[in-house]
Amino acid sequence: MLVAAAVCPCPPLLVPDVAAGAAPEMDAARAACTDALGVLAAARPDLLVVVGPAGQSGYGTFPQGTPGSFRGFGVAVDVRLGAAADTVSEGELPPSLAVGAWLLERTGWADAPIEGLGVGERLAPERCTELGRATGARAGRVALLVMGDASACRTVKAPGYLDERAAPFDAEVARALGAADVTAVQALDAGLAHELKASGRAPWQVLAGAAEGADLSGALLYEEAPYGVGYLVATWS
């Protein structure tokens, strides 16, 4: 059963070495992520699953100890999804899960075993719900760290240029996640989310599936679009 969730953005810019001179611009987001992970720890889960968007090569599950890296972004920073395990993983974390692993390392997570789950950004809402239900049933007390960004079309300098639909879309996402509104999250328009380059849509809908019947309360800790991309942090507990 799902007992807590933290929703965090997944830009590699969260990692100061990647952001370099722009690192201070993400300080508030990092602080909010730290607070959100504290909510997960306080829930005393039996299992933590880190869920994030992934390309085709990053679909599926990743066991504890799977490595990740930010070398593709020009910095020699390596991470691992929790403590090294007895079995050696053959894969590598997709970038969204590598950011999640970095957040967990940064906060010294040692409160429960960890697994990763890479989700296709185009996964249909009903499949996300099914996947969430299955994930929530993995242990008696499950926590989720859900990685994903809102729209990337908030300004003319944003990766997706300016789209007038982006701000209203992000506002509804922030409202739904801040209120732990399962129905509203499940109702997010997958086609619109894709057009607005909102990478978090599928992971958020996995969360909604896991939260069905859990009666959790939500809190919105952070909501900004510093680079024309919507970043938000929320907790469900």
PDB file of C-alpha atoms in Angstrom:
ATOM      1  CA  MET A   1       0.000   0.000   0.000  1.00  0.00           C
ATOM      2  CA  LEU A   2       1.208   3.494  -0.786  1.00  0.00           C
ATOM      3  CA  VAL A   3       1.959   5.421   2.412  1.00  0.00           C
ATOM      4  CA  ALA A   4       3.827   8.462   1.038  1.00  0.00           C
ATOM      5  CA  ALA A   5       5.126  10.050  -2.140  1.00  0.00           C
ATOM      6  CA  ALA A   6       7.442  12.876  -3.084  1.00  0.00           C
ATOM      7  CA  VAL A   7       7.145  14.527  -6.488  1.00  0.00           C
ATOM      8  CA  CYS A   8      10.341  16.223  -7.679  1.00  0.00           C
ATOM      9  CA  PRO A   9      11.596  17.717 -10.951  1.00  0.00           C
ATOM     10  CA  CYS A  10      14.258  15.831 -12.852  1.00  0.00           C
ATOM     11  CA  PRO A  11      16.492  18.294 -14.720  1.00  0.00           C
ATOM     12  CA  PRO A  12      20.184  17.398 -14.473  1.00  0.00           C
ATOM     13  CA  LEU A  13      20.599  21.085 -13.537  1.00  0.00           C
ATOM     14  CA  LEU A  14      19.577  20.058 -10.024  1.00  0.00           C
ATOM     15  CA  VAL A  15      23.087  18.616  -9.743  1.00  0.00           C
ATOM     16  CA  PRO A  16      25.362  21.607  -8.977  1.00  0.00           C
ATOM     17  CA  ASP A  17      28.275  20.223 -10.994  1.00  0.00           C
ATOM     18  CA  VAL A  18      26.044  20.091 -14.067  1.00  0.00           C
ATOM     19  CA  ALA A  19      24.546  23.539 -13.466  1.00  0.00           C
ATOM     20  CA  ALA A  20      28.002  25.043 -12.822  1.00  0.00           C
ATOM     21  CA  GLY A  21      27.696  28.817 -12.553  1.00  0.00           C
ATOM     22  CA  ALA A  22      23.899  28.650 -12.620  1.00  0.00           C
ATOM     23  CA  ALA A  23      23.758  26.296  -9.623  1.00  0.00           C
ATOM     24  CA  PRO A  24      22.413  28.890  -7.120  1.00  0.00           C
ATOM     25  CA  GLU A  25      19.317  29.373  -9.300  1.00  0.00           C
ATOM     26  CA  MET A  26      18.149  25.892  -8.297  1.00  0.00           C
ATOM     27  CA  ASP A  27      18.912  26.183  -4.575  1.00  0.00           C
ATOM     28  CA  ALA A  28      15.245  26.634  -3.621  1.00  0.00           C
ATOM     29  CA  ALA A  29      14.251  23.598  -5.681  1.00  0.00           C
ATOM     30  CA  ARG A  30      16.965  21.483  -4.048  1.00  0.00           C
ATOM     31  CA  ALA A  31      15.838  22.575  -0.586  1.00  0.00           C
ATOM     32  CA  ALA A  32      12.232  21.671  -1.388  1.00  0.00           C
ATOM     33  CA  CYS A  33      13.329  18.242  -2.657  1.00  0.00           C
ATOM     34  CA  THR A  34      15.208  17.666   0.598  1.00  0.00           C
ATOM     35  CA  ASP A  35      12.075  18.517   2.576  1.00  0.00           C
ATOM     36  CA  ALA A  36      10.009  16.180   0.405  1.00  0.00           C
ATOM     37  CA  LEU A  37      12.405  13.284   0.964  1.00  0.00           C
ATOM     38  CA  GLY A  38      12.067  13.899   4.694  1.00  0.00           C
ATOM     39  CA  VAL A  39       8.350  13.162   4.356  1.00  0.00           C
ATOM     40  CA  LEU A  40       9.193   9.834   2.720  1.00  0.00           C
ATOM     41  CA  ALA A  41      11.585   8.894   5.513  1.00  0.00           C
ATOM     42  CA  ALA A  42       9.029   9.831   8.174  1.00  0.00           C
ATOM     43  CA  ALA A  43       6.537   7.394   6.630  1.00  0.00           C
ATOM     44  CA  ARG A  44       8.858   4.471   7.450  1.00  0.00           C
ATOM     45  CA  PRO A  45       8.304   2.567   4.193  1.00  0.00           C
ATOM     46  CA  ASP A  46       9.266  -1.030   3.578  1.00  0.00           C
ATOM     47  CA  LEU A  47      10.192  -0.180  -0.022  1.00  0.00           C
ATOM     48  CA  LEU A  48      10.994   3.025  -1.933  1.00  0.00           C
ATOM     49  CA  VAL A  49      10.397   3.029  -5.683  1.00  0.00           C
ATOM     50  CA  VAL A  50      11.895   5.851  -7.742  1.00  0.00           C
ATOM     51  CA  VAL A  51       9.713   6.448 -10.809  1.00  0.00           C
ATOM     52  CA  GLY A  52      10.781   8.638 -13.721  1.00  0.00           C
ATOM     53  CA  PRO A  53      10.392   9.218 -17.459  1.00  0.00           C
ATOM     54  CA  ALA A  54      12.693   7.250 -19.701  1.00  0.00           C
ATOM     55  CA  GLY A  55      13.533   6.691 -23.329  1.00  0.00           C
ATOM     56  CA  GLN A  56      13.054   3.255 -24.833  1.00  0.00           C
ATOM     57  CA  SER A  57      16.395   1.971 -23.545  1.00  0.00           C
ATOM     58  CA  GLY A  58      15.454   2.992 -19.995  1.00  0.00           C
ATOM     59  CA  TYR A  59      12.055   1.325 -19.701  1.00  0.00           C
ATOM     60  CA  GLY A  60      11.391  -1.124 -16.880  1.00  0.00           C
ATOM     61  CA  THR A  61      12.750  -1.846 -13.448  1.00  0.00           C
ATOM     62  CA  PHE A  62      16.193  -1.188 -11.989  1.00  0.00           C
ATOM     63  CA  PRO A  63      17.399  -3.040  -8.886  1.00  0.00           C
ATOM     64  CA  GLN A  64      19.067  -1.414  -5.931  1.00  0.00           C
ATOM     65  CA  GLY A  65      22.688  -0.624  -6.677  1.00  0.00           C
ATOM     66  CA  THR A  66      22.160   0.215 -10.361  1.00  0.00           C
ATOM     67  CA  PRO A  67      24.687   2.881 -11.400  1.00  0.00           C
ATOM     68  CA  GLY A  68      23.996   6.155 -13.142  1.00  0.00           C
ATOM     69  CA  SER A  69      26.116   8.983 -14.449  1.00  0.00           C
ATOM     70  CA  PHE A  70      26.086  12.619 -15.533  1.00  0.00           C
ATOM     71  CA  ARG A  71      29.123  12.188 -17.742  1.00  0.00           C
ATOM     72  CA  GLY A  72      26.891  12.674 -20.757  1.00  0.00           C
ATOM     73  CA  PHE A  73      26.365  16.229 -19.489  1.00  0.00           C
ATOM     74  CA  GLY A  74      30.091  16.909 -19.336  1.00  0.00           C
ATOM     75  CA  VAL A  75      30.801  16.264 -15.651  1.00  0.00           C
ATOM     76  CA  ALA A  76      32.475  13.315 -13.946  1.00  0.00           C
ATOM     77  CA  VAL A  77      29.673  12.665 -11.466  1.00  0.00           C
ATOM     78  CA  ASP A  78      28.528   9.088 -10.871  1.00  0.00           C
ATOM     79  CA  VAL A  79      25.641   7.911  -8.704  1.00  0.00           C
ATOM     80  CA  ARG A  80      24.131   4.651  -7.553  1.00  0.00           C
ATOM     81  CA  LEU A  81      20.532   3.787  -6.747  1.00  0.00           C
ATOM     82  CA  GLY A  82      20.971   3.047  -3.077  1.00  0.00           C
ATOM     83  CA  ALA A  83      23.649   0.890  -1.544  1.00  0.00           C
ATOM     84  CA  ALA A  84      25.518  -1.555  -3.749  1.00  0.00           C
ATOM     85  CA  ALA A  85      23.699  -4.871  -3.978  1.00  0.00           C
ATOM     86  CA  ASP A  86      25.009  -8.436  -4.197  1.00  0.00           C
ATOM     87  CA  THR A  87      23.862  -8.712  -7.806  1.00  0.00           C
ATOM     88  CA  VAL A  88      25.494  -6.467 -10.401  1.00  0.00           C
ATOM     89  CA  SER A  89      23.076  -4.591 -12.644  1.00  0.00           C
ATOM     90  CA  GLU A  90      23.762  -4.796 -16.368  1.00  0.00           C
ATOM     91  CA  GLY A  91      21.996  -1.526 -17.146  1.00  0.00           C
ATOM     92  CA  GLU A  92      22.427   2.124 -16.276  1.00  0.00           C
ATOM     93  CA  LEU A  93      19.869   4.489 -14.853  1.00  0.00           C
ATOM     94  CA  PRO A  94      18.106   6.827 -17.286  1.00  0.00           C
ATOM     95  CA  PRO A  95      18.773  10.512 -16.516  1.00  0.00           C
ATOM     96  CA  SER A  96      15.573  11.062 -14.527  1.00  0.00           C
ATOM     97  CA  LEU A  97      16.363   8.183 -12.181  1.00  0.00           C
ATOM     98  CA  ALA A  98      19.999   9.302 -11.943  1.00  0.00           C
ATOM     99  CA  VAL A  99      18.742  12.658 -10.644  1.00  0.00           C
ATOM    100  CA  GLY A 100      16.565  10.780  -8.155  1.00  0.00           C
ATOM    101  CA  ALA A 101      19.548   8.698  -7.065  1.00  0.00           C
ATOM    102  CA  TRP A 102      21.573  11.886  -6.622  1.00  0.00           C
ATOM    103  CA  LEU A 103      18.863  13.393  -4.405  1.00  0.00           C
ATOM    104  CA  LEU A 104      18.791  10.233  -2.284  1.00  0.00           C
ATOM    105  CA  GLU A 105      22.579  10.160  -1.934  1.00  0.00           C
ATOM    106  CA  ARG A 106      22.578  13.854  -1.054  1.00  0.00           C
ATOM    107  CA  THR A 107      20.131  13.292   1.786  1.00  0.00           C
ATOM    108  CA  GLY A 108      21.771  10.075   2.976  1.00  0.00           C
ATOM    109  CA  TRP A 109      18.776   7.819   2.348  1.00  0.00           C
ATOM    110  CA  ALA A 110      19.054   4.618   4.363  1.00  0.00           C
ATOM    111  CA  ASP A 111      15.444   4.162   5.427  1.00  0.00           C
ATOM    112  CA  ALA A 112      14.300   1.355   3.094  1.00  0.00           C
ATOM    113  CA  PRO A 113      15.404  -0.736   0.118  1.00  0.00           C
ATOM    114  CA  ILE A 114      15.189   1.080  -3.225  1.00  0.00           C
ATOM    115  CA  GLU A 115      14.093   0.126  -6.707  1.00  0.00           C
ATOM    116  CA  GLY A 116      13.857   2.174  -9.897  1.00  0.00           C
ATOM    117  CA  LEU A 117      11.108   2.230 -12.516  1.00  0.00           C
ATOM    118  CA  GLY A 118      11.587   3.894 -15.895  1.00  0.00           C
ATOM    119  CA  VAL A 119       8.307   4.797 -17.592  1.00  0.00           C
ATOM    120  CA  GLY A 120       7.798   5.660 -21.243  1.00  0.00           C
ATOM    121  CA  GLU A 121       6.713   9.280 -21.652  1.00  0.00           C
ATOM    122  CA  ARG A 122       3.962   8.226 -24.091  1.00  0.00           C
ATOM    123  CA  LEU A 123       2.567   5.423 -21.905  1.00  0.00           C
ATOM    124  CA  ALA A 124      -1.237   5.598 -22.019  1.00  0.00           C
ATOM    125  CA  PRO A 125      -2.971   6.874 -18.870  1.00  0.00           C
ATOM    126  CA  GLU A 126      -4.793   3.592 -18.271  1.00  0.00           C
ATOM    127  CA  ARG A 127      -1.500   1.677 -18.446  1.00  0.00           C
ATOM    128  CA  CYS A 128       0.056   4.165 -16.030  1.00  0.00           C
ATOM    129  CA  THR A 129      -2.804   3.514 -13.615  1.00  0.00           C
ATOM    130  CA  GLU A 130      -2.335  -0.249 -13.886  1.00  0.00           C
ATOM    131  CA  LEU A 131       1.404   0.075 -13.356  1.00  0.00           C
ATOM    132  CA  GLY A 132       0.814   2.291 -10.341  1.00  0.00           C
ATOM    133  CA  ARG A 133      -1.588  -0.179  -8.762  1.00  0.00           C
ATOM    134  CA  ALA A 134       0.947  -2.983  -9.196  1.00  0.00           C
ATOM    135  CA  THR A 135       3.751  -0.836  -7.794  1.00  0.00           C
ATOM    136  CA  GLY A 136       1.706   0.178  -4.767  1.00  0.00           C
ATOM    137  CA  ALA A 137       1.090  -3.489  -4.013  1.00  0.00           C
ATOM    138  CA  ARG A 138       4.799  -4.372  -3.978  1.00  0.00           C
ATOM    139  CA  ALA A 139       5.087  -4.192  -0.170  1.00  0.00           C
ATOM    140  CA  GLY A 140       3.049  -3.493   2.931  1.00  0.00           C
ATOM    141  CA  ARG A 141       4.300   0.100   3.092  1.00  0.00           C
ATOM    142  CA  VAL A 142       5.431   1.569  -0.234  1.00  0.00           C
ATOM    143  CA  ALA A 143       6.808   5.069  -0.815  1.00  0.00           C
ATOM    144  CA  LEU A 144       7.349   6.641  -4.233  1.00  0.00           C
ATOM    145  CA  LEU A 145       9.866   9.247  -5.343  1.00  0.00           C
ATOM    146  CA  VAL A 146       8.270  10.496  -8.545  1.00  0.00           C
ATOM    147  CA  MET A 147      10.539  12.386 -10.922  1.00  0.00           C
ATOM    148  CA  GLY A 148       9.259  14.547 -13.762  1.00  0.00           C
ATOM    149  CA  ASP A 149       8.958  18.064 -15.139  1.00  0.00           C
ATOM    150  CA  ALA A 150       5.896  20.035 -16.144  1.00  0.00           C
ATOM    151  CA  SER A 151       5.698  21.871 -19.482  1.00  0.00           C
ATOM    152  CA  ALA A 152       8.823  23.047 -21.302  1.00  0.00           C
ATOM    153  CA  CYS A 153       6.976  25.832 -23.135  1.00  0.00           C
ATOM    154  CA  ARG A 154       6.572  28.634 -20.618  1.00  0.00           C
ATOM    155  CA  THR A 155       8.728  31.308 -22.359  1.00  0.00           C
ATOM    156  CA  VAL A 156      10.145  32.048 -25.783  1.00  0.00           C
ATOM    157  CA  LYS A 157      13.544  30.803 -24.566  1.00  0.00           C
ATOM    158  CA  ALA A 158      12.135  27.537 -23.229  1.00  0.00           C
ATOM    159  CA  PRO A 159      13.127  24.272 -24.948  1.00  0.00           C
ATOM    160  CA  GLY A 160       9.697  24.099 -26.570  1.00  0.00           C
ATOM    161  CA  TYR A 161       9.312  27.839 -27.183  1.00  0.00           C
ATOM    162  CA  LEU A 162       6.290  29.714 -25.814  1.00  0.00           C
ATOM    163  CA  ASP A 163       2.918  27.946 -25.858  1.00  0.00           C
ATOM    164  CA  GLU A 164      -0.008  29.807 -24.313  1.00  0.00           C
ATOM    165  CA  ARG A 165      -1.458  26.502 -23.086  1.00  0.00           C
ATOM    166  CA  ALA A 166       1.582  25.769 -20.920  1.00  0.00           C
ATOM    167  CA  ALA A 167       0.874  28.022 -17.935  1.00  0.00           C
ATOM    168  CA  PRO A 168      -2.748  26.810 -17.471  1.00  0.00           C
ATOM    169  CA  PHE A 169      -1.611  23.197 -17.846  1.00  0.00           C
ATOM    170  CA  ASP A 170       1.115  23.653 -15.235  1.00  0.00           C
ATOM    171  CA  ALA A 171      -1.288  25.430 -12.894  1.00  0.00           C
ATOM    172  CA  GLU A 172      -3.685  22.484 -13.010  1.00  0.00           C
ATOM    173  CA  VAL A 173      -0.818  20.030 -12.458  1.00  0.00           C
ATOM    174  CA  ALA A 174       0.367  22.027  -9.443  1.00  0.00           C
ATOM    175  CA  ARG A 175      -3.159  22.193  -8.035  1.00  0.00           C
ATOM    176  CA  ALA A 176      -3.798  18.470  -8.539  1.00  0.00           C
ATOM    177  CA  LEU A 177      -0.457  17.338  -7.113  1.00  0.00           C
ATOM    178  CA  GLY A 178      -0.646  19.824  -4.246  1.00  0.00           C
ATOM    179  CA  ALA A 179      -4.081  18.503  -3.304  1.00  0.00           C
ATOM    180  CA  ALA A 180      -3.269  14.803  -3.876  1.00  0.00           C
ATOM    181  CA  ASP A 181      -6.226  14.830  -6.281  1.00  0.00           C
ATOM    182  CA  VAL A 182      -5.978  11.332  -7.741  1.00  0.00           C
ATOM    183  CA  THR A 183      -8.869  11.804 -10.169  1.00  0.00           C
ATOM    184  CA  ALA A 184      -7.475  15.055 -11.568  1.00  0.00           C
ATOM    185  CA  VAL A 185      -4.008  13.583 -12.053  1.00  0.00           C
ATOM    186  CA  GLN A 186      -5.469  10.576 -13.859  1.00  0.00           C
ATOM    187  CA  ALA A 187      -7.428  12.953 -16.092  1.00  0.00           C
ATOM    188  CA  LEU A 188      -4.374  14.876 -17.363  1.00  0.00           C
ATOM    189  CA  ASP A 189      -4.430  14.976 -21.161  1.00  0.00           C
ATOM    190  CA  ALA A 190      -1.602  12.776 -22.432  1.00  0.00           C
ATOM    191  CA  GLY A 191      -1.656  14.348 -25.898  1.00  0.00           C
ATOM    192  CA  LEU A 192      -1.464  17.884 -24.575  1.00  0.00           C
ATOM    193  CA  ALA A 193       1.262  16.905 -22.117  1.00  0.00           C
ATOM    194  CA  HIS A 194       3.322  15.511 -25.007  1.00  0.00           C
ATOM    195  CA  GLU A 195       2.830  18.667 -27.073  1.00  0.00           C
ATOM    196  CA  LEU A 196       3.961  20.765 -24.110  1.00  0.00           C
ATOM    197  CA  LYS A 197       6.936  18.454 -23.469  1.00  0.00           C
ATOM    198  CA  ALA A 198       5.768  17.705 -19.917  1.00  0.00           C
ATOM    199  CA  SER A 199       7.932  14.685 -19.074  1.00  0.00           C
ATOM    200  CA  GLY A 200       6.241  14.098 -15.720  1.00  0.00           C
ATOM    201  CA  ARG A 201       2.769  13.210 -17.008  1.00  0.00           C
ATOM    202  CA  ALA A 202       3.228   9.420 -17.101  1.00  0.00           C
ATOM    203  CA  PRO A 203       5.104   9.158 -13.754  1.00  0.00           C
ATOM    204  CA  TRP A 204       2.466  11.360 -12.099  1.00  0.00           C
ATOM    205  CA  GLN A 205      -0.264   9.063 -13.400  1.00  0.00           C
ATOM    206  CA  VAL A 206       1.646   6.041 -12.079  1.00  0.00           C
ATOM    207  CA  LEU A 207       1.545   7.785  -8.704  1.00  0.00           C
ATOM    208  CA  ALA A 208      -2.196   8.331  -9.048  1.00  0.00           C
ATOM    209  CA  GLY A 209      -2.734   4.644  -9.731  1.00  0.00           C
ATOM    210  CA  ALA A 210      -0.685   3.669  -6.697  1.00  0.00           C
ATOM    211  CA  ALA A 211      -2.610   6.148  -4.527  1.00  0.00           C
ATOM    212  CA  GLU A 212      -6.099   4.875  -5.316  1.00  0.00           C
ATOM    213  CA  GLY A 213      -7.844   4.233  -2.018  1.00  0.00           C
ATOM    214  CA  ALA A 214      -4.870   5.385   0.071  1.00  0.00           C
ATOM    215  CA  ASP A 215      -6.595   8.621   1.195  1.00  0.00           C
ATOM    216  CA  LEU A 216      -3.408  10.686   1.248  1.00  0.00           C
ATOM    217  CA  SER A 217      -3.161  14.443   1.751  1.00  0.00           C
ATOM    218  CA  GLY A 218      -1.028  16.652  -0.469  1.00  0.00           C
ATOM    219  CA  ALA A 219       1.222  19.690  -0.069  1.00  0.00           C
ATOM    220  CA  LEU A 220       2.846  21.827  -2.764  1.00  0.00           C
ATOM    221  CA  LEU A 221       6.341  22.834  -1.648  1.00  0.00           C
ATOM    222  CA  TYR A 222       7.739  24.521  -4.761  1.00  0.00           C
ATOM    223  CA  GLU A 223       6.478  25.767  -8.121  1.00  0.00           C
ATOM    224  CA  GLU A 224       8.637  27.809 -10.502  1.00  0.00           C
ATOM    225  CA  ALA A 225       9.701  27.908 -14.151  1.00  0.00           C
ATOM    226  CA  PRO A 226      13.224  29.365 -14.019  1.00  0.00           C
ATOM    227  CA  TYR A 227      14.215  28.291 -17.529  1.00  0.00           C
ATOM    228  CA  GLY A 228      10.776  28.270 -19.099  1.00  0.00           C
ATOM    229  CA  VAL A 229      10.272  24.726 -17.791  1.00  0.00           C
ATOM    230  CA  GLY A 230       7.782  24.038 -15.020  1.00  0.00           C
ATOM    231  CA  TYR A 231       9.444  22.536 -11.947  1.00  0.00           C
ATOM    232  CA  LEU A 232       7.399  21.589  -8.918  1.00  0.00           C
ATOM    233  CA  VAL A 233       7.837  19.693  -5.678  1.00  0.00           C
ATOM    234  CA  ALA A 234       4.932  18.130  -3.809  1.00  0.00           C
ATOM    235  CA  THR A 235       4.338  15.528  -1.127  1.00  0.00           C
ATOM    236  CA  TRP A 236       1.535  13.042  -0.540  1.00  0.00           C
ATOM    237  CA  SER A 237       1.265  11.530   2.927  1.00  0.00           C
TER     238      SER A 237
END
